[in-house]
mmCIF file of C-alpha atoms and ligand atoms in Angstrom:
data_model
loop_
_atom_site.group_PDB
_atom_site.id
_atom_site.type_symbol
_atom_site.label_atom_id
_atom_site.label_comp_id
_atom_site.label_asym_id
_atom_site.label_seq_id
_atom_site.Cartn_x
_atom_site.Cartn_y
_atom_site.Cartn_z
ATOM 1 C CA MET Z 24 110.045 88.140 121.930
ATOM 2 C CA THR Z 25 110.223 87.605 118.258
ATOM 3 C CA LYS Z 26 113.482 85.786 117.254
ATOM 4 C CA SER Z 27 114.502 86.597 113.396
ATOM 5 C CA THR Z 28 113.523 83.069 111.676
ATOM 6 C CA PRO Z 29 116.514 81.296 110.933
ATOM 7 C CA ALA Z 30 117.909 79.572 107.742
ATOM 8 C CA VAL Z 31 116.808 76.081 109.652
ATOM 9 C CA LEU Z 32 113.912 75.300 111.447
ATOM 10 C CA ASP Z 33 114.597 74.194 114.598
ATOM 11 C CA ARG Z 34 113.327 70.373 114.811
ATOM 12 C CA ILE Z 35 111.729 70.499 118.251
ATOM 13 C CA LEU Z 36 108.995 72.283 115.144
ATOM 14 C CA THR Z 37 108.348 69.373 113.155
ATOM 15 C CA LEU Z 38 107.173 66.957 116.429
ATOM 16 C CA GLU Z 39 105.062 70.077 118.473
ATOM 17 C CA LEU Z 40 103.123 70.185 114.463
ATOM 18 C CA ALA Z 41 102.225 66.629 115.540
ATOM 19 C CA ARG Z 42 99.817 67.833 118.056
ATOM 20 C CA VAL Z 43 97.964 70.427 116.249
ATOM 21 C CA THR Z 44 97.423 68.165 113.500
ATOM 22 C CA GLU Z 45 96.147 65.722 115.868
ATOM 23 C CA ALA Z 46 93.976 67.127 118.106
ATOM 24 C CA ALA Z 47 92.665 68.525 114.453
ATOM 25 C CA ALA Z 48 92.094 65.119 113.221
ATOM 26 C CA VAL Z 49 90.696 63.767 116.848
ATOM 27 C CA ALA Z 50 87.844 66.172 116.578
ATOM 28 C CA ALA Z 51 86.423 65.647 113.341
ATOM 29 C CA ALA Z 52 86.907 61.728 113.513
ATOM 30 C CA ARG Z 53 84.148 62.335 116.482
ATOM 31 C CA LEU Z 54 81.719 63.526 113.311
ATOM 32 C CA ARG Z 55 82.884 61.359 111.694
ATOM 33 C CA GLY Z 56 80.629 59.983 108.982
ATOM 34 C CA GLN Z 57 77.741 61.967 110.616
ATOM 35 C CA GLY Z 58 76.862 63.564 106.849
ATOM 36 C CA ASP Z 59 77.463 67.403 108.504
ATOM 37 C CA GLU Z 60 80.631 68.666 106.880
ATOM 38 C CA LYS Z 61 80.184 72.523 108.170
ATOM 39 C CA ALA Z 62 80.241 70.789 111.813
ATOM 40 C CA ALA Z 63 83.259 68.712 111.401
ATOM 41 C CA ASP Z 64 85.329 71.717 109.963
ATOM 42 C CA GLN Z 65 84.103 73.952 112.157
ATOM 43 C CA VAL Z 66 85.724 71.705 115.649
ATOM 44 C CA ALA Z 67 88.545 70.485 113.475
ATOM 45 C CA VAL Z 68 89.395 74.649 112.501
ATOM 46 C CA ASP Z 69 89.137 75.036 116.316
ATOM 47 C CA ALA Z 70 91.264 72.146 117.868
ATOM 48 C CA MET Z 71 93.673 73.841 115.119
ATOM 49 C CA ARG Z 72 93.691 76.890 116.845
ATOM 50 C CA THR Z 73 93.915 76.151 120.230
ATOM 51 C CA GLU Z 74 96.868 74.032 119.918
ATOM 52 C CA LEU Z 75 99.198 76.009 117.102
ATOM 53 C CA ASN Z 76 98.125 79.119 119.713
ATOM 54 C CA ARG Z 77 100.089 76.753 122.107
ATOM 55 C CA LEU Z 78 103.438 76.685 119.764
ATOM 56 C CA PRO Z 79 106.949 79.243 120.602
ATOM 57 C CA ILE Z 80 106.430 80.961 116.656
ATOM 58 C CA ASP Z 81 105.792 84.059 115.738
ATOM 59 C CA GLY Z 82 103.959 82.364 112.454
ATOM 60 C CA THR Z 83 101.113 83.942 110.231
ATOM 61 C CA VAL Z 84 98.781 82.050 108.188
ATOM 62 C CA VAL Z 85 99.051 83.125 104.303
ATOM 63 C CA ILE Z 86 96.987 79.556 103.473
ATOM 64 C CA GLY Z 87 94.052 79.105 105.560
ATOM 65 C CA GLU Z 88 89.811 78.901 106.080
ATOM 66 C CA GLY Z 89 89.687 81.730 103.552
ATOM 67 C CA GLU Z 90 89.256 85.614 103.863
ATOM 68 C CA ARG Z 91 89.054 86.933 106.457
ATOM 69 C CA ASP Z 92 85.168 88.573 106.463
ATOM 70 C CA GLU Z 93 84.091 84.320 105.391
ATOM 71 C CA ALA Z 94 86.309 82.461 107.713
ATOM 72 C CA PRO Z 95 86.255 84.106 111.620
ATOM 73 C CA MET Z 96 88.956 81.137 112.457
ATOM 74 C CA LEU Z 97 92.412 80.673 111.256
ATOM 75 C CA PHE Z 98 91.866 82.933 108.024
ATOM 76 C CA ILE Z 99 94.124 84.288 105.735
ATOM 77 C CA GLY Z 100 96.195 87.092 107.540
ATOM 78 C CA GLU Z 101 95.268 85.254 111.415
ATOM 79 C CA GLU Z 102 98.082 85.597 113.502
ATOM 80 C CA VAL Z 103 99.391 82.742 115.790
ATOM 81 C CA GLY Z 104 101.507 80.991 118.480
ATOM 82 C CA THR Z 105 103.384 82.310 121.199
ATOM 83 C CA LYS Z 106 104.899 85.323 119.454
ATOM 84 C CA ASP Z 107 108.669 83.720 121.289
ATOM 85 C CA GLY Z 108 109.809 82.578 118.500
ATOM 86 C CA PRO Z 109 111.166 82.019 114.714
ATOM 87 C CA LYS Z 110 108.641 84.475 112.331
ATOM 88 C CA VAL Z 111 106.501 81.514 109.881
ATOM 89 C CA ASP Z 112 104.542 81.702 106.877
ATOM 90 C CA ILE Z 113 101.704 78.848 107.860
ATOM 91 C CA ALA Z 114 98.788 76.948 105.420
ATOM 92 C CA LEU Z 115 96.366 74.454 107.120
ATOM 93 C CA ASP Z 116 93.672 72.266 106.163
ATOM 94 C CA PRO Z 117 92.545 71.510 108.913
ATOM 95 C CA LEU Z 118 89.937 69.395 107.829
ATOM 96 C CA GLU Z 119 91.207 67.841 104.026
ATOM 97 C CA GLY Z 120 88.324 66.212 103.000
ATOM 98 C CA THR Z 121 85.736 67.501 104.611
ATOM 99 C CA THR Z 122 83.544 66.373 102.086
ATOM 100 C CA ILE Z 123 84.651 62.580 102.912
ATOM 101 C CA CYS Z 124 84.531 63.155 106.660
ATOM 102 C CA ALA Z 125 80.930 63.811 106.528
ATOM 103 C CA LYS Z 126 79.991 60.601 104.378
ATOM 104 C CA ASN Z 127 83.243 58.037 106.424
ATOM 105 C CA GLN Z 128 85.600 57.590 103.136
ATOM 106 C CA PRO Z 129 88.862 57.224 103.103
ATOM 107 C CA ASN Z 130 91.999 59.615 102.947
ATOM 108 C CA SER Z 131 90.501 62.905 105.011
ATOM 109 C CA LEU Z 132 93.243 64.583 106.694
ATOM 110 C CA ALA Z 133 94.573 67.605 109.563
ATOM 111 C CA VAL Z 134 97.153 69.528 107.839
ATOM 112 C CA ILE Z 135 99.650 71.497 107.877
ATOM 113 C CA ALA Z 136 102.450 73.075 107.006
ATOM 114 C CA LEU Z 137 105.613 75.809 107.763
ATOM 115 C CA ALA Z 138 107.943 77.686 106.372
ATOM 116 C CA GLU Z 139 109.674 80.652 106.135
ATOM 117 C CA GLY Z 140 108.229 83.799 106.125
ATOM 118 C CA GLY Z 141 107.516 84.643 102.044
ATOM 119 C CA SER Z 142 107.974 81.383 101.810
ATOM 120 C CA LEU Z 143 104.976 80.465 101.348
ATOM 121 C CA LEU Z 144 102.695 80.971 97.690
ATOM 122 C CA TYR Z 145 99.862 83.062 98.907
ATOM 123 C CA ALA Z 146 97.687 81.277 96.640
ATOM 124 C CA PRO Z 147 94.149 82.976 96.454
ATOM 125 C CA ASP Z 148 90.962 80.079 96.094
ATOM 126 C CA VAL Z 149 90.600 79.511 93.332
ATOM 127 C CA TYR Z 150 91.511 76.378 91.588
ATOM 128 C CA MET Z 151 95.089 75.158 90.346
ATOM 129 C CA GLU Z 152 96.119 72.924 87.328
ATOM 130 C CA LYS Z 153 98.637 69.789 89.044
ATOM 131 C CA ILE Z 154 100.905 67.525 88.120
ATOM 132 C CA ALA Z 155 102.741 65.146 90.178
ATOM 133 C CA VAL Z 156 105.250 62.222 90.583
ATOM 134 C CA GLY Z 157 106.843 60.871 93.416
ATOM 135 C CA PRO Z 158 111.232 60.738 94.673
ATOM 136 C CA VAL Z 159 112.982 58.312 91.647
ATOM 137 C CA TYR Z 160 112.350 60.017 87.947
ATOM 138 C CA PRO Z 161 115.123 62.960 86.673
ATOM 139 C CA GLU Z 162 114.979 66.159 87.094
ATOM 140 C CA GLY Z 163 112.201 67.986 84.318
ATOM 141 C CA LEU Z 164 110.447 64.553 83.915
ATOM 142 C CA ILE Z 165 106.386 66.143 83.878
ATOM 143 C CA ASP Z 166 105.252 68.608 81.676
ATOM 144 C CA LEU Z 167 102.195 70.371 82.560
ATOM 145 C CA ASP Z 168 101.553 71.717 79.296
ATOM 146 C CA LYS Z 169 102.022 68.149 77.817
ATOM 147 C CA SER Z 170 98.817 65.872 77.599
ATOM 148 C CA PRO Z 171 98.620 62.929 80.027
ATOM 149 C CA SER Z 172 99.017 60.436 77.955
ATOM 150 C CA GLU Z 173 102.522 62.470 77.264
ATOM 151 C CA ASN Z 174 103.242 62.667 80.431
ATOM 152 C CA LEU Z 175 102.441 58.655 81.057
ATOM 153 C CA ALA Z 176 105.127 57.154 78.395
ATOM 154 C CA ALA Z 177 107.644 59.044 79.495
ATOM 155 C CA VAL Z 178 106.980 57.793 83.455
ATOM 156 C CA ALA Z 179 106.716 54.417 81.738
ATOM 157 C CA LYS Z 180 110.321 55.104 80.324
ATOM 158 C CA ALA Z 181 111.875 56.417 83.500
ATOM 159 C CA LYS Z 182 110.184 54.093 85.592
ATOM 160 C CA GLY Z 183 111.536 50.968 83.093
ATOM 161 C CA CYS Z 184 107.543 49.510 82.686
ATOM 162 C CA GLU Z 185 104.414 49.483 80.266
ATOM 163 C CA VAL Z 186 102.234 52.602 80.564
ATOM 164 C CA ASN Z 187 99.476 50.205 80.495
ATOM 165 C CA GLN Z 188 101.608 49.145 83.730
ATOM 166 C CA LEU Z 189 101.372 52.902 85.725
ATOM 167 C CA THR Z 190 98.316 54.535 87.638
ATOM 168 C CA ALA Z 191 96.914 57.745 87.891
ATOM 169 C CA CYS Z 192 95.214 59.635 90.615
ATOM 170 C CA VAL Z 193 92.462 61.588 89.292
ATOM 171 C CA LEU Z 194 89.049 64.252 91.381
ATOM 172 C CA ASP Z 195 85.958 62.125 89.967
ATOM 173 C CA ARG Z 196 85.408 65.845 88.799
ATOM 174 C CA ALA Z 197 83.498 66.127 84.891
ATOM 175 C CA ARG Z 198 86.274 69.053 84.875
ATOM 176 C CA HIS Z 199 88.314 65.430 84.415
ATOM 177 C CA ALA Z 200 86.525 64.332 81.178
ATOM 178 C CA LYS Z 201 88.859 64.422 78.780
ATOM 179 C CA ILE Z 202 92.104 63.900 81.076
ATOM 180 C CA ILE Z 203 90.312 60.699 81.861
ATOM 181 C CA GLU Z 204 89.623 59.479 78.112
ATOM 182 C CA ASP Z 205 93.313 60.721 77.601
ATOM 183 C CA ILE Z 206 94.843 58.674 80.400
ATOM 184 C CA ARG Z 207 92.993 55.442 80.163
ATOM 185 C CA SER Z 208 93.478 55.405 75.535
ATOM 186 C CA VAL Z 209 97.237 54.206 76.701
ATOM 187 C CA GLY Z 210 95.613 51.611 78.989
ATOM 188 C CA ALA Z 211 97.083 53.598 81.810
ATOM 189 C CA ALA Z 212 95.216 52.679 84.929
ATOM 190 C CA VAL Z 213 92.495 55.743 86.591
ATOM 191 C CA LEU Z 214 92.219 55.350 90.273
ATOM 192 C CA LEU Z 215 89.266 58.489 90.956
ATOM 193 C CA ILE Z 216 89.085 60.022 94.260
ATOM 194 C CA GLY Z 217 85.798 62.035 95.440
ATOM 195 C CA ASP Z 218 88.077 64.489 97.031
ATOM 196 C CA GLY Z 219 91.481 65.202 98.567
ATOM 197 C CA ASP Z 220 93.456 65.850 96.371
ATOM 198 C CA VAL Z 221 96.187 66.436 99.119
ATOM 199 C CA ALA Z 222 97.036 63.140 99.912
ATOM 200 C CA GLY Z 223 96.257 61.932 96.609
ATOM 201 C CA VAL Z 224 99.745 64.181 95.358
ATOM 202 C CA ILE Z 225 101.350 62.865 98.248
ATOM 203 C CA HIS Z 226 100.534 58.949 97.036
ATOM 204 C CA THR Z 227 102.563 59.008 94.317
ATOM 205 C CA THR Z 228 105.819 59.161 96.999
ATOM 206 C CA ASP Z 229 104.440 55.514 97.711
ATOM 207 C CA PRO Z 230 103.755 53.969 94.566
ATOM 208 C CA GLU Z 231 104.427 50.187 96.289
ATOM 209 C CA GLU Z 232 102.115 51.525 98.634
ATOM 210 C CA THR Z 233 99.266 53.854 97.725
ATOM 211 C CA GLY Z 234 99.640 51.531 93.307
ATOM 212 C CA VAL Z 235 99.264 55.144 92.271
ATOM 213 C CA ASP Z 236 102.267 57.342 90.294
ATOM 214 C CA ILE Z 237 100.890 60.188 89.214
ATOM 215 C CA TYR Z 238 99.031 62.985 89.842
ATOM 216 C CA PHE Z 239 96.453 64.949 87.290
ATOM 217 C CA GLY Z 240 93.503 67.306 87.502
ATOM 218 C CA THR Z 241 92.698 70.614 88.571
ATOM 219 C CA GLY Z 242 91.578 71.146 92.389
ATOM 220 C CA GLY Z 243 92.109 73.589 95.380
ATOM 221 C CA ALA Z 244 95.417 75.527 94.692
ATOM 222 C CA PRO Z 245 95.458 76.270 99.207
ATOM 223 C CA GLU Z 246 95.355 71.977 97.912
ATOM 224 C CA GLY Z 247 97.820 72.655 95.985
ATOM 225 C CA VAL Z 248 100.444 74.966 98.090
ATOM 226 C CA LEU Z 249 99.940 71.830 100.915
ATOM 227 C CA ALA Z 250 100.667 69.036 98.769
ATOM 228 C CA ALA Z 251 103.713 71.004 97.109
ATOM 229 C CA ALA Z 252 104.818 71.838 100.542
ATOM 230 C CA ALA Z 253 104.839 67.543 101.885
ATOM 231 C CA LEU Z 254 106.661 66.784 98.195
ATOM 232 C CA ARG Z 255 109.215 68.929 99.089
ATOM 233 C CA CYS Z 256 110.012 67.221 102.560
ATOM 234 C CA ILE Z 257 109.542 63.345 101.032
ATOM 235 C CA GLY Z 258 110.657 64.587 97.399
ATOM 236 C CA GLY Z 259 108.784 63.913 94.068
ATOM 237 C CA GLN Z 260 107.793 67.160 91.523
ATOM 238 C CA MET Z 261 105.186 69.248 91.234
ATOM 239 C CA HIS Z 262 103.742 72.030 88.941
ATOM 240 C CA GLY Z 263 100.411 73.724 89.274
ATOM 241 C CA ARG Z 264 98.458 76.737 87.397
ATOM 242 C CA LEU Z 265 96.721 78.664 88.496
ATOM 243 C CA VAL Z 266 92.887 79.478 86.573
ATOM 244 C CA LEU Z 267 92.050 82.527 86.648
ATOM 245 C CA ASP Z 268 89.677 82.796 83.743
ATOM 246 C CA THR Z 269 88.286 86.133 84.352
ATOM 247 C CA PRO Z 270 89.564 89.493 85.451
ATOM 248 C CA GLU Z 271 87.963 89.089 89.001
ATOM 249 C CA LYS Z 272 90.466 86.895 89.437
ATOM 250 C CA VAL Z 273 93.612 87.967 87.429
ATOM 251 C CA ALA Z 274 92.757 91.060 89.484
ATOM 252 C CA ARG Z 275 92.717 89.599 93.081
ATOM 253 C CA ALA Z 276 95.190 87.099 91.994
ATOM 254 C CA LYS Z 277 97.606 90.350 91.502
ATOM 255 C CA THR Z 278 96.378 91.547 94.841
ATOM 256 C CA MET Z 279 98.297 88.513 96.650
ATOM 257 C CA GLY Z 280 101.781 89.716 94.808
ATOM 258 C CA VAL Z 281 100.679 87.205 90.861
ATOM 259 C CA GLU Z 282 102.204 88.824 88.402
ATOM 260 C CA ASP Z 283 101.456 86.348 85.719
ATOM 261 C CA PRO Z 284 98.687 84.631 85.534
ATOM 262 C CA ASN Z 285 99.208 82.268 83.148
ATOM 263 C CA LYS Z 286 102.681 81.489 85.377
ATOM 264 C CA ILE Z 287 103.608 77.695 86.002
ATOM 265 C CA TYR Z 288 105.187 76.701 89.536
ATOM 266 C CA SER Z 289 106.901 74.113 90.262
ATOM 267 C CA MET Z 290 106.836 72.831 93.759
ATOM 268 C CA ASN Z 291 110.201 74.900 94.552
ATOM 269 C CA GLU Z 292 108.644 78.472 94.185
ATOM 270 C CA MET Z 293 105.186 76.098 95.562
ATOM 271 C CA ALA Z 294 107.144 76.453 99.061
ATOM 272 C CA LYS Z 295 110.539 77.618 99.326
ATOM 273 C CA GLY Z 296 113.275 77.395 101.922
ATOM 274 C CA ASP Z 297 113.189 74.989 104.943
ATOM 275 C CA VAL Z 298 109.530 73.614 104.951
ATOM 276 C CA LEU Z 299 108.135 71.334 107.417
ATOM 277 C CA PHE Z 300 105.452 69.175 108.133
ATOM 278 C CA ALA Z 301 102.502 67.645 109.330
ATOM 279 C CA ALA Z 302 99.343 65.215 108.487
ATOM 280 C CA SER Z 303 97.120 63.471 111.054
ATOM 281 C CA GLY Z 304 94.243 61.003 109.347
ATOM 282 C CA VAL Z 305 91.136 61.295 110.430
ATOM 283 C CA THR Z 306 89.173 58.792 108.114
ATOM 284 C CA ASP Z 307 91.590 55.124 107.851
ATOM 285 C CA GLY Z 308 93.388 55.480 104.662
ATOM 286 C CA ASN Z 309 95.573 53.778 102.731
ATOM 287 C CA MET Z 310 98.494 56.431 103.706
ATOM 288 C CA LEU Z 311 97.588 57.061 107.400
ATOM 289 C CA ASP Z 312 94.594 55.386 109.816
ATOM 290 C CA GLY Z 313 91.798 56.942 110.991
ATOM 291 C CA VAL Z 314 91.214 58.195 114.616
ATOM 292 C CA LYS Z 315 90.714 54.981 116.590
ATOM 293 C CA PHE Z 316 88.315 55.544 120.194
ATOM 294 C CA GLY Z 317 89.288 52.721 122.123
ATOM 295 C CA LYS Z 318 88.338 52.279 126.111
ATOM 296 C CA GLY Z 319 89.130 54.845 127.220
ATOM 297 C CA GLU Z 320 92.356 56.136 124.708
ATOM 298 C CA ILE Z 321 92.063 57.818 120.826
ATOM 299 C CA HIS Z 322 94.677 56.867 118.670
ATOM 300 C CA THR Z 323 96.117 59.138 116.659
ATOM 301 C CA HIS Z 324 98.647 58.115 113.146
ATOM 302 C CA THR Z 325 100.245 60.817 111.767
ATOM 303 C CA VAL Z 326 103.633 61.793 109.906
ATOM 304 C CA VAL Z 327 105.690 64.791 110.009
ATOM 305 C CA MET Z 328 108.961 65.839 107.491
ATOM 306 C CA ARG Z 329 111.975 68.269 106.992
ATOM 307 C CA SER Z 330 112.552 69.770 103.954
ATOM 308 C CA ALA Z 331 115.696 70.295 105.748
ATOM 309 C CA THR Z 332 116.775 66.878 105.922
ATOM 310 C CA GLY Z 333 114.336 64.704 103.981
ATOM 311 C CA THR Z 334 112.918 63.265 107.700
ATOM 312 C CA VAL Z 335 109.516 61.265 107.198
ATOM 313 C CA ARG Z 336 109.035 60.582 110.650
ATOM 314 C CA GLU Z 337 105.214 58.891 111.244
ATOM 315 C CA ILE Z 338 103.754 58.846 114.301
ATOM 316 C CA LYS Z 339 101.087 56.763 116.287
ATOM 317 C CA ALA Z 340 99.969 57.784 119.687
ATOM 318 C CA ARG Z 341 97.861 56.898 121.804
ATOM 319 C CA HIS Z 342 96.035 59.590 123.979
ATOM 320 C CA GLN Z 343 93.677 58.980 127.539
ATOM 321 C CA ASP Z 344 90.608 60.289 126.019
ATOM 322 C CA THR Z 345 90.128 63.426 128.534
ATOM 323 C CA THR Z 346 86.895 65.116 127.181
ATOM 324 C CA LYS Z 347 89.536 68.355 126.481
ATOM 325 C CA PHE Z 348 91.113 67.156 124.385
ATOM 326 C CA SER Z 349 94.925 68.084 125.196
ATOM 327 C CA VAL Z 350 96.292 70.839 128.618
HETATM 328 C C1 LIG P 624 90.288 68.987 96.087
HETATM 329 C C2 LIG P 624 90.055 68.466 96.773
HETATM 330 C C3 LIG P 624 89.200 69.192 97.767
HETATM 331 O O1 LIG P 624 88.903 71.060 96.728
HETATM 332 O O2 LIG P 624 90.953 70.429 95.608
HETATM 333 C C4 LIG P 624 88.371 69.964 95.508
HETATM 334 O O3 LIG P 624 91.091 67.457 96.933
HETATM 335 C C5 LIG P 624 88.405 71.266 94.479
HETATM 336 O O4 LIG P 624 87.554 71.147 94.525
HETATM 337 O O5 LIG P 624 89.530 67.797 98.924
HETATM 338 P P1 LIG P 624 85.709 70.486 94.229
HETATM 339 O O6 LIG P 624 84.921 70.555 94.755
HETATM 340 O O7 LIG P 624 85.105 72.068 93.563
HETATM 341 O O8 LIG P 624 86.353 69.941 92.634
HETATM 342 C C6 LIG P 624 88.472 69.492 98.092
HETATM 343 O O9 LIG P 624 87.202 68.495 98.182
HETATM 344 C C7 LIG P 624 87.956 70.798 98.994
HETATM 345 O O10 LIG P 624 87.056 71.190 99.319
#
């Protein structure tokens, strides 16, 4: 029986989400460094779907593996869960950073966000321009329409430091040459990442641990919504603008409810209402450890968060290394 969605989601679900990302992370980690992105992604998808279907939710995937015709599982619109629970929107990426996992490099994650039905931005699979900072800054500090150097000056002033003491995280892509040049022109450092901008954005929330003060650049729109969901829970500010640079993309976005193709979305517009978020490390990262396979045991490291309370929990789990990850 489907129940109506309460304004605040059942807190038990936050912990349940850990099982979902743990399962995906363990599956993907078995294929770390094998150079086969597709295989690693597929096993993560399978594992995540199996676990999701055990949750007491009436869930709909709104950010998933792609449109129904291109993704056999966890496609956009797929219904998941036992149906015996609240109606929820789900954004997921069973393996965020498929290439980094295939190369066994840092910061690939299994990620999921869950929110009341209708609360997540239904973003088409296009690019999104993004800017993000952590929780300590006054509202309205960052501006996607300003240059990186202008934003860096604002952050330095608010933080009470010199611009050359700041580090910006940017995806290592040719399209970011100008952004990188502008950041370096004012003496700030650039941390280039190969993939994984969900982690990149989250890193801004803990500069002391990660060394990252601000995130700039264009990455996937689905990853943007996932990152916004995480920041809703931890705190921070993020803005995103879909890159709808062809009439086809504008039309497709319109069918998903995007009326203004140039709109800058705030974090709260990308992920409204009560939001739950979970991520498990696949490979080691500066936020989460990757999966470790020990003698008869598997170790996982997961962060779960809930926007209603702002609680951020880290869960280190030891699982018996049975052939079937969960029963
Ligand atoms: C980023 C990155 C992801 O897609 O969003 C990127 O964070 C953007 O696409 O891990 P390009 O690779 O085309 O630049 C991913 O790499 C996932 O595919």
